[in-house]
XYZ file of C-alpha atoms in Angstrom:
729
model
C 21.341 -2.838 38.361
C 24.249 -5.444 37.271
C 24.725 -8.860 38.337
C 27.920 -10.813 37.525
C 27.772 -14.583 37.737
C 26.984 -18.060 36.227
C 23.757 -20.004 35.163
C 23.269 -23.250 37.173
C 20.278 -24.816 35.839
C 17.460 -24.103 33.553
C 13.828 -24.023 34.761
C 12.180 -23.185 31.633
C 13.202 -22.364 27.939
C 11.192 -21.570 24.928
C 13.057 -22.290 21.782
C 10.952 -19.983 19.564
C 11.902 -16.857 21.292
C 14.778 -17.717 23.676
C 13.248 -16.910 26.525
C 14.760 -18.312 29.805
C 13.867 -19.045 33.225
C 16.912 -20.294 35.232
C 18.850 -20.195 38.352
C 21.561 -17.792 38.616
C 24.617 -17.863 41.024
C 25.901 -14.440 41.809
C 29.371 -13.712 42.121
C 29.747 -9.998 41.837
C 26.683 -7.452 42.790
C 26.123 -3.948 43.386
C 24.112 -4.842 46.411
C 25.939 -7.247 48.396
C 23.275 -9.150 50.236
C 23.275 -11.149 46.637
C 26.858 -12.146 46.202
C 27.198 -16.009 46.494
C 23.527 -16.145 46.533
C 21.723 -18.285 43.764
C 18.450 -16.541 42.388
C 16.001 -16.782 39.602
C 16.196 -14.808 36.494
C 13.983 -14.294 33.776
C 14.694 -12.944 30.016
C 15.847 -13.590 26.459
C 19.033 -15.674 26.451
C 20.561 -16.657 22.900
C 22.284 -20.127 22.665
C 23.923 -19.580 26.208
C 25.436 -22.870 27.988
C 25.350 -23.226 31.604
C 28.203 -22.279 33.604
C 29.053 -19.337 30.995
C 30.161 -15.983 32.990
C 27.982 -13.218 32.039
C 27.018 -10.072 33.060
C 23.381 -8.997 33.615
C 21.764 -5.636 33.396
C 17.887 -5.639 34.645
C 16.011 -5.258 37.733
C 14.352 -7.530 40.551
C 10.640 -7.777 40.091
C 7.938 -9.608 42.104
C 5.859 -12.535 40.824
C 2.709 -13.062 42.292
C 3.212 -16.757 41.994
C 6.912 -17.319 41.770
C 8.120 -14.625 44.229
C 11.368 -12.420 43.535
C 12.943 -13.009 39.943
C 15.373 -10.793 38.205
C 14.079 -9.607 35.157
C 17.173 -9.240 32.552
C 17.090 -6.438 29.900
C 20.632 -7.134 28.991
C 23.493 -9.334 29.187
C 27.406 -9.561 28.229
C 29.503 -12.632 27.750
C 32.380 -12.328 29.749
C 35.615 -13.701 28.603
C 38.091 -14.345 31.715
C 40.860 -11.714 31.764
C 43.171 -13.254 34.595
C 45.530 -15.823 34.042
C 43.924 -18.336 36.114
C 40.486 -17.793 34.856
C 42.301 -17.828 31.335
C 43.659 -21.635 32.297
C 40.397 -22.415 33.642
C 38.376 -21.409 30.579
C 40.698 -23.086 27.930
C 41.019 -26.185 30.166
C 36.798 -26.488 30.567
C 34.259 -28.512 28.478
C 33.889 -25.321 26.199
C 37.215 -25.537 24.354
C 37.847 -28.836 22.615
C 41.353 -29.921 22.064
C 43.075 -28.393 25.236
C 43.944 -29.792 28.325
C 45.214 -27.946 31.469
C 48.781 -28.484 30.791
C 48.366 -26.896 27.525
C 46.402 -24.063 28.979
C 49.273 -23.499 31.089
C 51.869 -23.263 28.123
C 49.332 -21.033 26.475
C 48.991 -18.618 29.373
C 52.887 -19.131 30.142
C 53.463 -17.475 26.734
C 50.465 -15.056 26.081
C 49.378 -14.004 29.711
C 46.431 -12.246 30.084
C 45.688 -11.416 26.170
C 45.787 -15.131 25.374
C 42.671 -15.294 24.076
C 42.332 -11.926 21.919
C 45.748 -13.089 20.493
C 44.196 -16.715 19.457
C 41.350 -15.077 17.931
C 43.002 -12.467 15.942
C 45.346 -15.384 14.596
C 44.940 -19.033 15.217
C 48.681 -19.690 14.084
C 49.811 -17.925 17.250
C 49.180 -21.377 18.964
C 52.041 -22.989 16.743
C 54.548 -21.124 19.311
C 53.050 -23.575 22.157
C 55.139 -26.570 22.694
C 53.526 -29.925 21.675
C 50.971 -28.067 19.519
C 49.559 -29.589 16.165
C 47.502 -28.486 13.478
C 44.469 -30.806 14.727
C 44.791 -29.199 18.663
C 45.198 -25.776 17.072
C 42.375 -26.244 14.825
C 39.945 -27.490 17.698
C 41.055 -24.754 20.111
C 40.622 -22.025 17.580
C 37.152 -23.408 16.319
C 36.083 -23.868 20.142
C 37.068 -20.328 21.030
C 35.301 -18.607 18.191
C 32.191 -20.347 18.300
C 31.897 -19.326 21.941
C 32.470 -16.014 21.464
C 30.500 -15.539 18.029
C 26.844 -15.603 19.779
C 28.295 -12.522 21.754
C 29.620 -10.763 19.111
C 26.204 -11.080 17.289
C 24.508 -10.207 19.518
C 26.436 -6.863 20.150
C 26.331 -6.301 16.641
C 22.585 -6.475 16.675
C 22.343 -4.288 19.625
C 24.305 -1.722 17.985
C 22.136 -1.857 14.881
C 19.076 -1.336 17.155
C 17.411 -4.542 17.627
C 16.116 -5.577 21.408
C 17.287 -8.751 23.303
C 13.972 -10.392 22.329
C 13.861 -9.553 18.995
C 17.776 -10.900 18.774
C 16.470 -14.365 20.379
C 13.711 -14.722 17.582
C 16.107 -13.775 14.798
C 18.820 -16.329 16.053
C 15.979 -19.085 16.569
C 14.771 -18.656 12.959
C 18.234 -17.973 11.152
C 20.691 -19.453 13.051
C 24.288 -19.868 11.148
C 22.744 -17.207 8.443
C 22.324 -13.955 11.109
C 25.735 -12.864 10.165
C 25.061 -12.948 6.283
C 21.868 -11.391 6.923
C 22.859 -8.606 8.967
C 25.876 -8.024 6.648
C 23.726 -8.200 3.528
C 19.987 -7.470 4.042
C 18.181 -7.029 7.402
C 14.843 -6.681 5.439
C 15.081 -10.831 5.425
C 13.923 -10.309 8.879
C 10.390 -8.825 8.114
C 8.635 -11.695 9.524
C 10.046 -11.308 12.869
C 10.543 -7.363 13.210
C 7.701 -4.724 12.253
C 8.729 -3.587 8.451
C 8.727 0.117 9.419
C 11.004 -0.411 12.603
C 13.031 -2.540 10.145
C 13.039 0.190 7.655
C 14.068 2.918 10.067
C 16.877 0.759 11.542
C 18.009 0.436 8.031
C 17.986 4.429 7.132
C 19.595 5.129 10.621
C 22.610 2.483 9.473
C 23.286 3.080 5.709
C 21.337 6.049 4.938
C 20.496 5.293 1.778
C 16.524 5.539 0.328
C 17.294 4.143 -3.163
C 19.255 1.297 -1.658
C 18.546 -1.635 -4.104
C 17.793 -3.898 -0.975
C 15.425 -1.373 0.419
C 13.649 -0.531 -2.963
C 12.919 -4.581 -3.471
C 11.856 -4.892 0.058
C 9.679 -1.739 0.009
C 8.190 -3.365 -3.056
C 7.088 -6.529 -1.366
C 5.941 -4.874 1.824
C 3.461 -2.446 -1.022
C 2.107 -5.775 -2.140
C 1.659 -6.953 1.151
C -0.360 -3.894 2.349
C -2.268 -3.395 -0.909
C -3.518 -6.907 -0.188
C -4.334 -6.705 3.164
C -6.031 -3.038 2.799
C -8.240 -4.268 0.105
C -8.358 -7.963 0.475
C -6.956 -8.546 -2.888
C -4.764 -11.480 -3.693
C -2.823 -9.754 -6.584
C -2.477 -6.295 -7.661
C -1.827 -4.603 -11.124
C 1.830 -3.459 -11.731
C 0.879 0.201 -12.307
C -0.952 0.315 -9.197
C 1.994 -1.092 -7.184
C 4.289 1.352 -9.007
C 1.894 4.190 -8.024
C 2.185 3.159 -4.171
C 5.870 1.962 -3.716
C 6.465 5.716 -4.501
C 3.737 7.224 -2.631
C 4.434 5.112 0.674
C 7.895 4.914 0.742
C 9.163 8.334 -0.872
C 11.237 6.134 -3.358
C 11.998 7.880 -6.812
C 12.573 5.222 -9.291
C 12.401 5.043 -13.149
C 9.733 2.170 -14.452
C 12.839 0.347 -16.559
C 14.213 -0.064 -13.097
C 11.269 -1.321 -11.140
C 10.443 -3.997 -13.870
C 13.943 -5.174 -13.417
C 13.518 -5.210 -9.612
C 10.337 -7.449 -10.062
C 12.044 -9.534 -12.281
C 14.514 -10.298 -9.630
C 12.279 -10.989 -7.063
C 9.966 -13.438 -9.123
C 13.193 -15.003 -9.795
C 14.064 -15.252 -6.049
C 10.544 -16.507 -5.722
C 9.149 -13.713 -3.731
C 6.329 -13.017 -6.245
C 4.555 -14.420 -9.137
C 4.093 -12.007 -12.165
C 0.994 -13.447 -14.424
C 0.412 -10.843 -17.308
C -0.370 -7.660 -15.579
C -0.926 -9.399 -12.163
C 1.658 -9.495 -9.339
C 1.064 -11.794 -6.594
C 2.780 -12.430 -3.362
C 4.172 -15.994 -3.955
C 2.105 -17.406 -0.687
C -1.171 -15.805 -1.706
C -0.670 -17.498 -5.303
C 0.623 -20.628 -3.988
C -2.707 -20.826 -1.726
C -4.973 -20.239 -4.442
C -3.433 -23.403 -7.108
C -3.253 -25.266 -3.476
C -7.031 -24.808 -2.975
C -7.476 -25.643 -6.723
C -5.578 -28.971 -6.522
C -6.539 -30.179 -3.336
C -10.407 -29.856 -3.679
C -9.636 -31.574 -6.986
C -8.533 -34.336 -5.567
C -11.141 -34.659 -2.609
C -13.784 -34.618 -5.780
C -12.077 -37.020 -7.689
C -12.631 -39.688 -4.866
C -15.326 -42.145 -5.368
C -18.607 -41.958 -3.205
C -21.399 -44.767 -2.058
C -24.472 -43.166 -2.327
C -26.693 -43.346 -0.044
C -30.487 -42.465 -0.019
C -31.459 -40.722 2.904
C -35.060 -39.892 2.278
C -36.328 -42.324 4.783
C -33.865 -41.421 7.421
C -34.759 -37.719 7.055
C -38.278 -38.516 7.812
C -37.229 -40.523 11.027
C -34.996 -37.511 12.258
C -37.723 -35.251 11.703
C -40.202 -37.191 14.012
C -37.778 -37.872 16.562
C -36.705 -33.941 17.189
C -40.069 -32.878 16.090
C -39.007 -30.778 13.079
C -40.349 -30.229 9.783
C -37.621 -29.537 7.200
C -38.315 -27.824 3.815
C -37.294 -28.783 0.426
C -34.366 -26.749 0.480
C -33.299 -28.318 3.936
C -33.780 -32.195 2.734
C -31.646 -31.271 -0.537
C -29.197 -29.802 1.549
C -28.903 -32.862 4.024
C -29.155 -35.699 1.279
C -26.680 -33.842 -1.074
C -23.914 -33.011 1.727
C -24.007 -36.968 2.859
C -23.682 -38.009 -1.020
C -21.210 -35.665 -2.336
C -17.526 -35.115 -1.429
C -17.694 -31.300 -1.373
C -20.980 -29.371 -0.516
C -21.682 -25.726 -0.281
C -24.520 -24.636 1.752
C -25.435 -21.110 1.841
C -28.166 -19.037 3.367
C -29.085 -16.072 4.598
C -30.205 -15.717 8.709
C -33.327 -17.290 9.290
C -32.790 -20.163 6.733
C -31.814 -23.454 8.950
C -28.303 -23.475 8.255
C -27.536 -24.432 12.045
C -30.094 -26.831 11.996
C -29.184 -28.518 8.596
C -25.716 -29.252 10.407
C -27.414 -30.767 13.314
C -29.264 -33.079 11.125
C -26.227 -34.149 9.065
C -24.210 -34.894 11.634
C -26.994 -37.171 13.306
C -27.674 -38.705 10.103
C -23.920 -39.494 9.696
C -23.443 -41.234 13.262
C -26.646 -43.080 13.021
C -25.689 -44.368 9.455
C -22.290 -45.520 10.517
C -23.017 -46.772 13.987
C -20.354 -44.660 15.258
C -19.580 -44.906 19.024
C -18.643 -41.420 20.886
C -14.796 -42.539 20.368
C -15.775 -43.128 16.843
C -17.055 -39.422 16.315
C -14.354 -37.904 17.817
C -12.164 -39.697 15.470
C -14.204 -39.581 12.331
C -16.030 -35.882 12.728
C -14.720 -32.808 12.784
C -16.631 -29.584 13.372
C -15.109 -26.289 12.437
C -15.362 -22.839 12.539
C -12.771 -19.570 12.127
C -13.784 -18.020 15.479
C -14.281 -19.304 18.874
C -17.804 -17.876 19.381
C -18.727 -19.448 15.653
C -17.212 -23.229 16.918
C -19.178 -22.795 20.500
C -22.384 -22.297 18.696
C -21.910 -25.165 16.538
C -21.112 -27.366 19.614
C -24.125 -26.190 21.439
C -26.304 -27.004 18.356
C -24.828 -30.439 17.734
C -24.055 -31.295 21.183
C -20.597 -32.691 19.855
C -17.111 -31.022 20.256
C -16.276 -28.093 18.116
C -13.186 -26.095 17.132
C -11.188 -23.284 15.556
C -9.637 -24.278 12.769
C -6.538 -22.829 14.168
C -7.112 -25.075 17.136
C -7.430 -28.159 14.838
C -4.511 -27.412 12.802
C -2.392 -26.945 15.911
C -1.179 -23.500 15.282
C 1.965 -22.034 16.855
C 1.610 -18.218 17.254
C 5.562 -17.677 17.592
C 6.292 -19.284 14.454
C 2.808 -18.638 12.638
C 2.718 -22.322 11.316
C 0.612 -25.606 11.818
C 1.823 -28.480 13.214
C -1.119 -30.411 11.141
C -0.213 -29.701 7.637
C 0.660 -31.725 4.454
C 3.230 -33.724 6.070
C 1.052 -34.566 9.345
C -2.249 -34.939 8.103
C -5.993 -35.298 10.144
C -7.850 -38.339 9.674
C -11.607 -37.414 9.892
C -13.815 -38.559 7.251
C -16.775 -36.072 7.682
C -15.868 -32.096 7.914
C -18.236 -29.389 8.619
C -16.842 -25.989 8.456
C -19.363 -23.144 9.473
C -18.984 -19.676 8.729
C -16.782 -20.023 5.459
C -17.155 -16.305 4.672
C -14.559 -15.306 7.145
C -12.299 -17.761 6.022
C -9.190 -16.389 3.669
C -7.051 -17.998 1.158
C -4.304 -18.724 3.141
C -6.557 -20.466 6.095
C -8.662 -22.360 3.682
C -5.308 -23.855 1.939
C -3.528 -24.429 5.281
C -6.712 -26.607 6.027
C -6.770 -28.777 2.772
C -3.464 -29.274 3.330
C -4.063 -30.511 6.926
C -7.017 -33.536 5.663
C -6.917 -36.273 3.727
C -8.406 -36.521 0.230
C -11.295 -39.132 1.260
C -12.815 -36.579 3.480
C -16.499 -35.423 3.050
C -16.167 -31.568 3.208
C -19.186 -29.457 3.473
C -18.524 -25.909 3.941
C -21.415 -23.677 5.183
C -21.628 -19.969 5.040
C -23.489 -16.534 4.301
C -22.073 -15.755 0.559
C -23.373 -12.327 1.664
C -21.859 -11.626 4.461
C -18.622 -9.254 5.038
C -15.591 -11.291 3.648
C -12.525 -12.716 5.483
C -10.520 -9.830 7.226
C -7.339 -11.349 5.240
C -6.819 -11.586 1.397
C -9.470 -13.900 -0.580
C -12.814 -14.211 -1.701
C -13.054 -17.688 -0.721
C -16.941 -18.830 -0.137
C -17.756 -16.371 -3.249
C -15.043 -17.914 -5.832
C -16.164 -21.506 -4.670
C -19.873 -20.816 -5.509
C -18.776 -18.713 -8.925
C -16.948 -21.519 -10.258
C -20.151 -23.629 -10.472
C -17.995 -26.800 -10.122
C -19.332 -28.185 -6.609
C -22.601 -29.250 -5.253
C -24.118 -26.042 -4.161
C -27.474 -25.715 -2.073
C -28.583 -21.795 -1.558
C -31.427 -21.441 0.851
C -33.825 -19.107 0.636
C -37.019 -19.868 2.953
C -37.012 -18.074 5.971
C -38.663 -19.486 9.074
C -40.721 -16.745 10.980
C -39.936 -15.933 14.429
C -43.775 -14.514 15.009
C -45.931 -13.152 12.639
C -44.721 -9.826 12.691
C -40.999 -10.618 12.421
C -38.704 -8.481 10.664
C -35.029 -8.984 11.069
C -34.395 -11.864 8.498
C -36.431 -10.224 6.027
C -34.936 -6.748 6.445
C -31.369 -8.673 6.250
C -33.133 -10.023 2.460
C -34.172 -6.908 1.658
C -30.802 -5.210 2.163
C -29.081 -7.889 0.107
C -31.427 -7.503 -2.602
C -31.139 -3.420 -2.298
C -35.256 -3.422 -2.034
C -36.002 -1.843 1.031
C -39.555 -1.973 1.772
C -41.201 1.336 2.561
C -42.217 0.601 5.939
C -38.847 0.015 7.127
C -39.141 2.645 9.646
C -42.318 1.100 11.261
C -41.950 -0.962 14.337
C -42.455 -4.215 14.074
C -42.346 -7.290 16.817
C -38.427 -7.854 16.781
C -37.469 -4.491 15.061
C -37.365 -0.553 15.522
C -36.068 2.403 13.685
C -35.601 5.006 16.114
C -34.812 8.705 13.927
C -32.804 11.122 15.592
C -29.831 13.476 14.979
C -26.294 12.204 15.203
C -25.726 14.277 18.013
C -28.622 12.617 19.955
C -27.296 8.888 19.110
C -25.165 8.197 22.188
C -28.087 10.081 24.398
C -30.510 7.734 22.975
C -28.393 4.550 23.376
C -28.028 5.487 27.088
C -31.789 5.627 27.223
C -32.445 2.429 25.874
C -29.866 0.666 27.523
C -30.946 2.115 30.944
C -34.534 1.111 30.557
C -33.184 -2.473 29.364
C -31.402 -2.816 32.889
C -34.422 -1.940 34.712
C -36.304 -4.848 33.001
C -33.537 -7.385 33.642
C -31.321 -7.090 30.788
C -27.533 -6.942 31.005
C -24.720 -6.979 29.245
C -25.020 -10.629 28.078
C -27.994 -10.517 26.239
C -27.606 -6.506 24.807
C -24.951 -5.804 22.569
C -23.931 -2.625 20.397
C -22.666 -3.089 17.113
C -21.150 -0.216 14.767
C -18.635 0.084 11.811
C -15.711 1.884 13.106
C -13.864 2.852 16.035
C -13.202 6.841 15.762
C -15.725 9.554 16.087
C -18.787 10.549 18.324
C -20.628 7.282 17.494
C -17.514 5.349 16.958
C -16.652 2.180 19.165
C -14.514 3.991 21.517
C -16.394 6.635 22.622
C -19.707 4.419 23.005
C -17.598 1.842 25.276
C -16.625 4.655 27.667
C -20.032 5.411 27.941
C -21.670 1.759 28.224
C -18.879 0.531 30.885
C -20.358 2.661 33.372
C -23.649 1.731 32.729
C -23.190 -1.856 32.688
C -20.231 -1.979 35.068
C -20.749 1.283 37.170
C -17.325 2.377 39.127
C -18.503 1.283 43.108
C -14.798 0.521 44.112
C -13.732 -2.508 42.353
C -10.306 -2.878 40.882
C -9.590 -1.354 38.266
C -6.394 -0.680 35.615
C -5.427 2.099 33.013
C -4.232 1.308 29.715
C -3.651 4.295 27.482
C -6.824 6.204 27.676
C -8.836 3.377 28.738
C -10.192 2.316 32.439
C -10.680 -1.413 32.706
C -12.331 -2.451 35.751
C -13.408 -5.727 37.516
C -16.620 -7.060 35.893
C -16.006 -5.225 32.417
C -17.005 -7.303 29.374
C -14.276 -7.622 26.957
C -13.257 -8.993 23.643
C -10.293 -10.600 22.292
C -8.732 -9.145 19.218
C -6.009 -11.693 18.364
C -5.682 -15.222 18.269
C -4.034 -16.945 21.199
C -3.751 -20.456 21.018
C -1.719 -21.007 24.033
C -4.358 -19.781 26.103
C -7.165 -21.052 24.058
C -8.739 -17.968 23.283
C -9.256 -16.585 19.790
C -10.087 -13.491 17.652
C -13.820 -12.795 18.601
C -14.192 -14.481 21.868
C -15.884 -12.360 24.677
C -15.142 -12.718 28.420
C -15.468 -10.671 31.467
C -12.681 -9.502 33.593
C -12.730 -11.538 36.869
C -9.677 -9.866 38.740
C -7.216 -7.140 38.555
C -4.222 -7.880 40.878
C -2.098 -5.004 41.373
C 1.569 -5.228 43.501
C 2.720 -2.322 44.323
C 5.354 -3.388 46.911
C 8.242 -3.617 46.408
C 7.652 -3.655 42.699
C 4.704 -2.806 40.816
C 2.974 -5.762 38.966
C -0.417 -5.831 37.036
C -2.307 -9.032 35.997
C -5.633 -8.911 34.734
C -7.742 -12.309 34.891
C -10.229 -13.009 32.352
C -13.079 -15.388 32.356
C -13.663 -16.839 28.624
C -17.237 -18.833 29.039
C -15.084 -20.914 31.833
C -11.478 -20.567 30.246
C -9.786 -18.372 32.760
C -6.758 -16.539 31.356
C -4.442 -14.131 33.256
C -2.311 -11.246 31.008
C 0.090 -8.886 32.266
C -0.788 -5.250 31.522
C 1.552 -5.192 28.676
C -0.585 -7.338 26.814
C -3.538 -5.172 27.252
C -3.408 -4.511 23.391
C -4.787 -7.550 22.819
C -8.271 -6.525 24.500
C -10.807 -4.163 24.106
C -14.150 -3.311 26.056
C -16.827 -5.334 24.142
C -20.000 -3.361 24.941
C -19.720 -1.937 21.577
C -18.046 -3.942 18.811
C -17.255 -3.406 15.532
C -19.752 -5.050 13.017
C -16.653 -7.183 11.322
C -15.799 -8.686 14.886
C -19.161 -9.721 15.334
C -19.025 -12.061 12.457
C -19.376 -15.896 13.251
C -21.440 -14.475 16.727
C -25.369 -14.127 17.720
C -26.740 -11.898 20.211
C -30.015 -11.810 21.523
C -30.717 -8.216 21.427
C -28.654 -5.754 19.056
C -28.577 -2.126 18.780
C -27.188 -0.183 15.892
C -26.274 3.571 15.295
C -26.721 4.731 11.998
C -25.117 8.174 10.836
C -23.640 9.880 7.822
C -20.474 10.156 9.999
C -19.758 6.583 9.198
C -19.078 7.641 5.608
C -17.809 4.846 3.065
C -17.908 2.524 6.252
C -22.004 2.426 5.962
C -22.454 0.134 3.004
C -24.687 -2.764 1.828
C -22.587 -5.681 3.236
C -21.519 -4.147 6.377
C -25.457 -3.502 7.170
C -26.503 -6.797 6.276
C -23.829 -8.485 8.553
C -24.886 -6.060 11.481
C -28.774 -6.925 10.951
C -28.159 -10.809 10.604
C -26.393 -10.904 13.868
C -29.705 -10.047 15.943
C -31.928 -13.253 17.328
C -34.349 -11.757 19.234
C -34.638 -7.776 18.368
C -32.971 -4.995 16.270
C -32.782 -1.724 17.043
C -31.402 0.817 14.858
C -30.949 4.600 15.811
C -30.349 7.554 13.920
C -30.770 8.971 10.520
C -33.151 6.378 8.127
C -31.634 8.357 5.055
C -28.093 7.528 5.944
C -29.165 3.737 5.908
C -30.934 3.988 2.747
C -28.142 5.408 1.355
C -25.711 2.685 3.011
C -27.806 -0.103 1.407
C -27.309 0.985 -2.125
C -23.519 1.828 -1.324
C -21.782 -1.241 -3.043
C -18.137 -0.006 -1.099
C -15.791 -3.420 -0.625
C -17.984 -5.414 -2.646
C -15.261 -6.481 -5.153
C -11.737 -7.975 -4.435
C -9.225 -8.800 -7.053
C -8.804 -12.797 -6.717
C -8.216 -15.697 -9.425
C -9.285 -18.585 -7.267
C -12.430 -19.237 -9.511
C -10.215 -19.158 -12.569
C -7.500 -21.280 -11.066
C -10.424 -24.017 -10.057
C -11.732 -24.096 -13.600
C -8.268 -24.400 -15.040
C -7.495 -27.150 -12.546
C -10.934 -29.229 -13.049
C -10.657 -29.079 -16.800
C -7.117 -29.862 -17.469
C -7.340 -32.921 -15.043
């Protein structure tokens, strides 16, 4: 449907993506009932001023809260064509240097082609009586600025970009948009998916070997290698090989090296001997080393906490072992401390003690605590666990740094730091190089920084091996925790985790224990066995809140996707509740779901688990579906199109389980998982279980996985950067 009219006022505008909600006065419409009516419109509008005549293309939709709105898919700025309209436009606030009399003189000479003639040749204005150079330049510049945005939008649309993409492009590049469109659209890869950009380029320019394309593909190859392998750098030979393979480019090695040199000069990459880094990854390691050195270099007053620790033991009725006492005392007496230990070694207990001793020693009020102490973790669930253990507020790192998802930047940074004096970060094994660098930029060097984690868990999803490299540098106060606290005389979970870590599995690992059982069965019977166990658990009063299935991959008969289809029917059977279909997945009210991406606007983060509270489906007059999810009291509503950000959570990947603990864990074990059944993933999965662990499948596959070191090594140079920085300073 098409509407012609003017925007009268703005209700909401998001500068990051040019999304606008506004009141629009309709002048012309295919449906006469809207003529002269003021309606609400929504869509992406770029640099659009009020009262601008525009033609909209879109459709009316019904919003459950705001009623009828016109959703704009496309719009065109209308340049006036009738003489009276041209006079009104030229004498409006849009055009500088031109009053009504001058406008009438222009139209008297050039008629309804006045605007086109001026745009083509500004000196045509010199024929107008009373015109001078100053007025001519103002009129011409105003007219060109007015139409420039419309021309650029049209150009972007002709290249194949959507209106939303165009909005984001304009927001970031502003006056440089025209140059980028004409010279190198690959500079838009931070905004538009690279493969889409590449297809648009080939569709419009058709040259696979174009220098701009080859250099862009080279950068994308580096990025893919880093993200897929977790590497901070790659070798020249590997990058060259993958560049040819991924993008079907035939390029002589000499030309490849020439392009590498150019990219380095343009500050996109760093070449160090045979290592190639993306600039941001290189900078992150340098930043981490520099800022940690600055923290370590601050003087600190030493305090003997021995007697204070005894008082806390009496108060909490706890007895700390020697390692825990050492960790507590040294953490409070060093600028940077690393505490690492496996499941059952008391990391959470230590965090609680450190916080309480710090508060007691410095006599902090509740207000002081909020201002001086920050408890941080990479995921929402991990931060909630810290909060429950200490009774204090904890936060994700992204929220602490005030992350903006639209710009992928942090408001807390080197120019706007936070002021806390004690910062404890848990689950540090999950933190990548870029995130740690961002965190260090956002805090002052006088901070006492305590990093807690399990160095043997799976590394971060994004590039880096931060915790391991910090420990390996041997430059920081490091306290490893070895002693395991038994849950019962016959408990086994933490010991099994240690045996996996040490590749020293006891012969009786298939024997039933108080908290552990290995049920041996063929792969074809694994799903059926899981079903029977769940059914028995439900009869005993267990539910999806305390039973969690973990597996290493999504696809296959025993993959996450197939398991969730079965489990959703067991835990939340279809009894007529509202549902919604997304691809081949059916979501129902009451379903347990997992958040897959960070969403700072809604305070929901990757790894958070919630339950679908309601599914509202409005079928008349327009179909509109909204899913409302309860994430531990945080109620979030998302439209159907954003369902890719969630997934059923009855079964989740072991990667996604990091930072979480579950009362009862079920882990299928099968050769079907291939290389994804390896030492670190088994260790991480086992260590998620708090009260019981059931493994189901092939004991020989488990045994082989324990000795599979796939994914163990990442290419990083943080250790070397740290050593170099600390030695030379």
